[in-house]
CSV table of C-alpha atoms in Angstrom, one decimal:
chain,number,residue,atom,x,y,z
A,1,MET,CA,0.0,-0.1,0.1
A,2,LEU,CA,3.1,2.5,0.7
A,3,SER,CA,4.6,1.5,-2.2
A,4,THR,CA,1.4,2.2,-4.4
A,5,ALA,CA,0.9,5.9,-2.4
A,6,LEU,CA,4.3,6.8,-3.5
A,7,LEU,CA,3.7,6.1,-7.2
A,8,PRO,CA,3.6,9.8,-7.9
A,9,LEU,CA,6.9,10.4,-6.6
A,10,SER,CA,8.2,7.4,-8.4
A,11,TRP,CA,6.7,8.8,-11.6
A,12,LEU,CA,8.7,12.1,-11.1
A,13,TYR,CA,11.8,10.4,-10.1
A,14,CYS,CA,11.9,8.6,-13.6
A,15,ALA,CA,11.1,11.4,-15.4
A,16,GLY,CA,13.9,13.1,-14.0
A,17,TRP,CA,16.3,10.2,-14.8
A,18,GLY,CA,15.2,10.2,-18.4
A,19,ALA,CA,16.0,13.8,-18.6
A,20,TYR,CA,19.3,13.4,-17.3
A,21,ALA,CA,20.2,10.2,-19.4
A,22,ALA,CA,18.6,12.0,-22.5
A,23,VAL,CA,21.2,14.9,-22.0
A,24,TYR,CA,24.2,11.9,-22.7
A,25,LEU,CA,22.4,9.7,-24.9
A,26,LEU,CA,21.4,12.5,-27.7
A,27,GLY,CA,25.2,14.0,-27.2
A,28,LEU,CA,24.3,17.3,-25.3
A,29,LYS,CA,27.3,16.3,-22.9
A,30,ARG,CA,29.4,13.9,-24.2
A,31,ARG,CA,30.8,11.5,-21.2
A,32,ARG,CA,34.5,11.9,-20.3
A,33,LYS,CA,36.9,9.3,-21.4
A,34,PHE,CA,40.4,8.5,-20.5
A,35,ALA,CA,43.5,6.3,-20.9
A,36,VAL,CA,43.1,4.1,-17.9
A,37,PRO,CA,41.2,1.2,-18.7
A,38,ILE,CA,37.9,1.1,-16.3
A,39,LEU,CA,35.6,-1.5,-14.7
A,40,GLY,CA,32.3,-0.6,-12.9
A,41,ILE,CA,30.5,-2.9,-11.1
A,42,GLY,CA,27.2,-1.2,-10.0
A,43,ASN,CA,23.6,-2.2,-9.9
A,44,LEU,CA,20.2,-0.9,-10.5
A,45,GLU,CA,18.7,-1.0,-6.9
A,46,VAL,CA,19.4,0.8,-3.9
A,47,GLY,CA,22.1,-1.2,-1.5
A,48,GLY,CA,22.0,-4.6,-0.3
A,49,THR,CA,22.7,-6.9,-3.3
A,50,GLY,CA,26.4,-7.7,-2.6
A,51,LYS,CA,28.3,-4.9,-4.6
A,52,THR,CA,31.1,-4.1,-2.4
A,53,PRO,CA,32.0,-7.8,-1.8
A,54,VAL,CA,31.9,-8.6,-5.6
A,55,THR,CA,34.2,-5.6,-5.9
A,56,ILE,CA,36.3,-7.0,-3.5
A,57,ALA,CA,36.5,-10.6,-5.2
A,58,VAL,CA,37.0,-9.0,-8.5
A,59,ALA,CA,39.6,-6.9,-7.3
A,60,LYS,CA,41.7,-9.7,-5.6
A,61,LEU,CA,41.7,-11.5,-9.1
A,62,LEU,CA,42.9,-8.7,-10.9
A,63,SER,CA,45.5,-7.3,-8.8
A,64,GLU,CA,48.0,-9.7,-9.2
A,65,GLY,CA,50.6,-8.7,-11.5
A,66,ARG,CA,48.9,-5.1,-11.6
A,67,LYS,CA,48.9,-1.9,-10.5
A,68,ILE,CA,45.4,-1.0,-9.4
A,69,ALA,CA,43.0,1.3,-7.3
A,70,VAL,CA,39.4,1.1,-6.4
A,71,SER,CA,37.1,4.3,-6.4
A,72,ALA,CA,34.6,4.4,-4.1
A,73,SER,CA,32.0,6.7,-2.9
A,74,ALA,CA,32.8,7.0,0.7
A,75,HIS,CA,29.0,7.3,1.1
A,76,GLY,CA,28.1,9.6,4.2
A,77,SER,CA,31.9,10.5,5.4
A,78,PRO,CA,33.8,13.9,4.9
A,79,SER,CA,35.7,11.5,2.4
A,80,SER,CA,32.5,11.3,0.0
A,81,HIS,CA,33.2,15.1,-1.5
A,82,ASP,CA,35.2,15.5,-4.6
A,83,ALA,CA,38.0,12.7,-4.8
A,84,ARG,CA,41.1,12.0,-3.4
A,85,LEU,CA,43.8,9.1,-3.1
A,86,VAL,CA,44.5,7.2,-0.3
A,87,ARG,CA,47.4,4.9,-0.6
A,88,ALA,CA,47.6,1.2,0.7
A,89,ASP,CA,50.0,2.3,3.7
A,90,ASP,CA,47.8,5.6,4.9
A,91,ALA,CA,45.7,5.1,7.9
A,92,MET,CA,42.2,5.0,7.7
A,93,ASN,CA,39.0,5.1,10.1
A,94,ALA,CA,35.3,4.7,9.5
A,95,ARG,CA,34.4,8.3,10.5
A,96,GLU,CA,36.5,10.1,8.3
A,97,HIS,CA,36.8,7.4,5.2
A,98,GLY,CA,33.4,5.8,5.4
A,99,ASP,CA,32.3,2.0,6.4
A,100,GLU,CA,32.6,0.6,3.1
A,101,PRO,CA,36.2,2.1,2.1
A,102,CYS,CA,37.5,0.7,5.6
A,103,LEU,CA,36.1,-2.6,4.7
A,104,LEU,CA,37.9,-2.5,1.0
A,105,ARG,CA,41.1,-1.4,2.9
A,106,LYS,CA,40.9,-4.3,5.3
A,107,GLN,CA,40.0,-6.8,2.2
A,108,LEU,CA,42.6,-5.5,0.0
A,109,PRO,CA,45.4,-4.0,2.2
A,110,GLY,CA,47.9,-3.5,-1.0
A,111,VAL,CA,45.5,-1.8,-3.0
A,112,ASP,CA,45.2,1.9,-3.0
A,113,LEU,CA,41.9,3.8,-2.8
A,114,ILE,CA,40.0,6.9,-4.5
A,115,LEU,CA,37.3,7.9,-2.3
A,116,GLY,CA,34.6,10.3,-3.2
A,117,ARG,CA,31.8,11.2,-5.2
A,118,ASN,CA,33.8,12.8,-8.1
A,119,ARG,CA,34.2,9.6,-10.3
A,120,VAL,CA,35.4,11.9,-13.4
A,121,ARG,CA,38.2,13.5,-11.0
A,122,ALA,CA,39.1,9.9,-9.6
A,123,ALA,CA,40.1,8.7,-13.6
A,124,GLN,CA,41.8,11.9,-13.7
A,125,ILE,CA,43.5,10.8,-10.6
A,126,ALA,CA,44.1,6.8,-11.8
A,127,GLU,CA,45.4,8.2,-15.1
A,128,GLY,CA,47.9,10.4,-13.3
A,129,GLU,CA,49.2,7.8,-10.9
A,130,GLU,CA,49.6,5.5,-14.1
A,131,TYR,CA,47.6,2.6,-12.8
A,132,ASP,CA,46.6,-0.6,-15.0
A,133,LEU,CA,43.4,-0.8,-14.1
A,134,LEU,CA,40.7,1.6,-12.2
A,135,ILE,CA,37.7,-0.1,-10.8
A,136,LEU,CA,34.7,1.5,-9.8
A,137,ASP,CA,32.6,0.3,-6.6
A,138,ASP,CA,29.1,1.7,-7.6
A,139,GLY,CA,28.4,4.4,-9.7
A,140,PHE,CA,26.7,2.8,-12.6
A,141,GLN,CA,24.2,5.6,-13.0
A,142,HIS,CA,27.3,8.2,-13.0
A,143,LEU,CA,27.0,8.8,-16.6
A,144,PRO,CA,29.7,11.5,-16.7
A,145,LEU,CA,32.2,9.0,-16.9
A,146,ALA,CA,33.0,6.6,-19.7
A,147,ARG,CA,33.7,3.0,-18.5
A,148,THR,CA,35.8,0.7,-20.4
A,149,LEU,CA,33.4,-2.1,-19.4
A,150,ASP,CA,30.4,-2.0,-17.0
A,151,THR,CA,28.7,-4.6,-14.9
A,152,VAL,CA,26.1,-4.9,-12.7
A,153,VAL,CA,24.9,-7.0,-9.8
A,154,TRP,CA,21.8,-8.4,-10.3
A,155,SER,CA,19.2,-9.5,-7.7
A,156,GLY,CA,16.8,-11.7,-9.7
A,157,ASP,CA,14.4,-12.3,-7.1
A,158,THR,CA,13.3,-8.8,-6.6
A,159,LYS,CA,9.7,-8.8,-6.7
A,160,ASN,CA,9.0,-4.8,-6.8
A,161,ARG,CA,10.6,-3.2,-9.8
A,162,ARG,CA,9.4,0.3,-9.1
A,163,LEU,CA,11.9,3.3,-8.8
A,164,LEU,CA,12.7,5.3,-6.0
A,165,PRO,CA,10.7,6.0,-3.6
A,166,ALA,CA,7.9,3.4,-4.7
A,167,GLY,CA,10.8,0.8,-5.2
A,168,PRO,CA,14.3,0.0,-4.8
A,169,PHE,CA,15.5,0.6,-8.7
A,170,ARG,CA,17.7,3.9,-9.0
A,171,GLU,CA,16.5,3.4,-12.9
A,172,PRO,CA,14.0,1.5,-15.2
A,173,ALA,CA,15.2,-2.3,-15.1
A,174,ARG,CA,15.9,-1.8,-19.1
A,175,GLY,CA,18.8,-0.1,-17.8
A,176,ILE,CA,20.8,-3.2,-17.6
A,177,GLY,CA,21.2,-2.7,-21.3
A,178,ARG,CA,23.9,-0.9,-20.6
A,179,ALA,CA,26.2,-3.3,-18.9
A,180,SER,CA,28.7,-5.7,-20.6
A,181,GLY,CA,27.4,-8.7,-18.0
A,182,ALA,CA,26.4,-9.5,-14.3
A,183,PHE,CA,27.1,-10.8,-11.3
A,184,SER,CA,24.1,-12.6,-9.6
A,185,GLU,CA,23.1,-15.0,-6.9
A,186,SER,CA,19.6,-15.5,-7.8
A,187,GLY,CA,19.8,-16.1,-11.5
A,188,ASP,CA,20.8,-15.4,-15.0
A,189,ALA,CA,20.2,-11.5,-15.6
A,190,PRO,CA,17.8,-11.0,-18.7
A,191,GLY,CA,20.1,-11.0,-21.9
A,192,LYS,CA,23.4,-11.0,-20.3
A,193,ARG,CA,26.1,-13.4,-19.7
A,194,THR,CA,25.9,-13.7,-15.9
A,195,PHE,CA,28.3,-15.0,-13.3
A,196,GLY,CA,27.2,-16.4,-10.1
A,197,PHE,CA,28.3,-16.1,-6.8
A,198,SER,CA,27.1,-16.8,-3.1
A,199,ARG,CA,27.6,-15.9,0.2
A,200,GLU,CA,29.5,-17.9,2.8
A,201,TYR,CA,29.8,-17.1,6.3
A,202,VAL,CA,33.1,-18.3,7.6
A,203,GLY,CA,32.8,-17.3,11.7
A,204,LEU,CA,32.0,-14.4,14.4
A,205,ARG,CA,34.2,-11.9,15.4
A,206,PRO,CA,33.9,-10.7,18.9
A,207,LEU,CA,33.6,-6.6,18.9
A,208,CYS,CA,36.1,-6.7,21.7
A,209,GLY,CA,38.5,-8.7,20.1
A,210,GLY,CA,40.0,-12.3,20.3
A,211,GLU,CA,39.5,-15.4,18.5
A,212,VAL,CA,37.3,-15.7,15.4
A,213,LEU,CA,34.1,-17.9,16.6
A,214,PRO,CA,32.3,-20.6,14.3
A,215,VAL,CA,28.6,-19.7,13.5
A,216,SER,CA,27.6,-22.7,15.3
A,217,PHE,CA,28.5,-20.8,18.7
A,218,LEU,CA,25.2,-19.3,18.1
A,219,SER,CA,23.1,-22.3,18.0
A,220,GLY,CA,20.5,-22.1,20.9
A,221,LYS,CA,21.7,-19.2,22.0
A,222,PRO,CA,19.6,-15.7,22.8
A,223,VAL,CA,21.1,-12.6,20.8
A,224,ASN,CA,20.6,-8.9,20.1
A,225,ALA,CA,20.7,-8.1,16.5
A,226,ALA,CA,21.8,-4.8,15.4
A,227,CYS,CA,22.8,-3.7,11.7
A,228,ALA,CA,23.0,-0.9,9.8
A,229,ILE,CA,22.6,-2.4,6.1
A,230,ALA,CA,19.9,-1.9,3.3
A,231,ARG,CA,18.5,-5.2,3.3
A,232,PRO,CA,18.5,-6.4,6.9
A,233,GLN,CA,16.0,-9.3,6.4
A,234,ALA,CA,19.3,-11.5,4.9
A,235,PHE,CA,21.4,-10.9,8.2
A,236,LEU,CA,18.4,-11.6,10.3
A,237,GLY,CA,17.4,-14.7,8.1
A,238,ALA,CA,21.2,-15.8,8.6
A,239,LEU,CA,21.4,-15.4,12.3
A,240,ARG,CA,18.4,-18.0,12.6
A,241,ASP,CA,19.9,-20.1,9.9
A,242,PHE,CA,22.6,-20.4,12.8
A,243,GLY,CA,20.2,-21.2,15.2
A,244,ALA,CA,20.1,-18.1,17.1
A,245,VAL,CA,17.5,-17.2,19.3
A,246,ILE,CA,16.5,-13.4,18.3
A,247,SER,CA,15.6,-11.4,21.5
A,248,ARG,CA,15.6,-7.9,20.1
A,249,THR,CA,16.2,-6.2,16.5
A,250,GLU,CA,18.0,-2.8,16.2
A,251,LEU,CA,17.6,-1.9,12.6
A,252,LEU,CA,19.2,1.5,11.6
A,253,PRO,CA,19.3,3.0,8.2
A,254,ASP,CA,21.9,2.0,5.8
A,255,HIS,CA,25.6,3.4,6.9
A,256,SER,CA,23.8,4.4,10.4
A,257,GLU,CA,27.1,5.0,12.7
């Protein structure tokens, strides 16, 4: 019912997106091209599809023997403005740089990051530093920057295909046509070569430090669950699969502190 009530706003959003895309489709503005190869890993929906973990996996595969950098928006942090280079040996913290960039740093300790929403400036930095490859974590809807290759993380089980705010889509589903391929854990993307992936939970890390515990540790134990992700249902479902008894939940907006 809420989705239906928000449909008029969704139509306005669709009109705005159409005007934005038409500017580049008609050649009124040109997409900036750079010599450095650029691989985009994005999606059509708002958060929660596994985009950053896929970016990490792809970066690990492609970093061997190459000098690469990852561009991330640093959403919700002071680093989201413009774009700046954070080298592999620079100190980082979530408050200044954002939670996702800190995850990227932890999982990709030898890879430089370029943080900020200005992806054209990120590409300029990457070209100046002579990287062999720049990977964009998100940014499929950032049309000012041309990419060598665009991929999307596709969630085939999404029933609501409406645009924001009536649904989770950032643009009409036909926008997948701009992508060269897709990653999905729920089935092939329409008309695209699709690479499958699955999520695997490998352990529990105590907040106060200490050894990593197996997920079986939760079996039969009462827990209070708190998260700040776009789709908390998957997180809560995983806890139940591990046998945890959820006593209380605290569901915060995506990226909340």
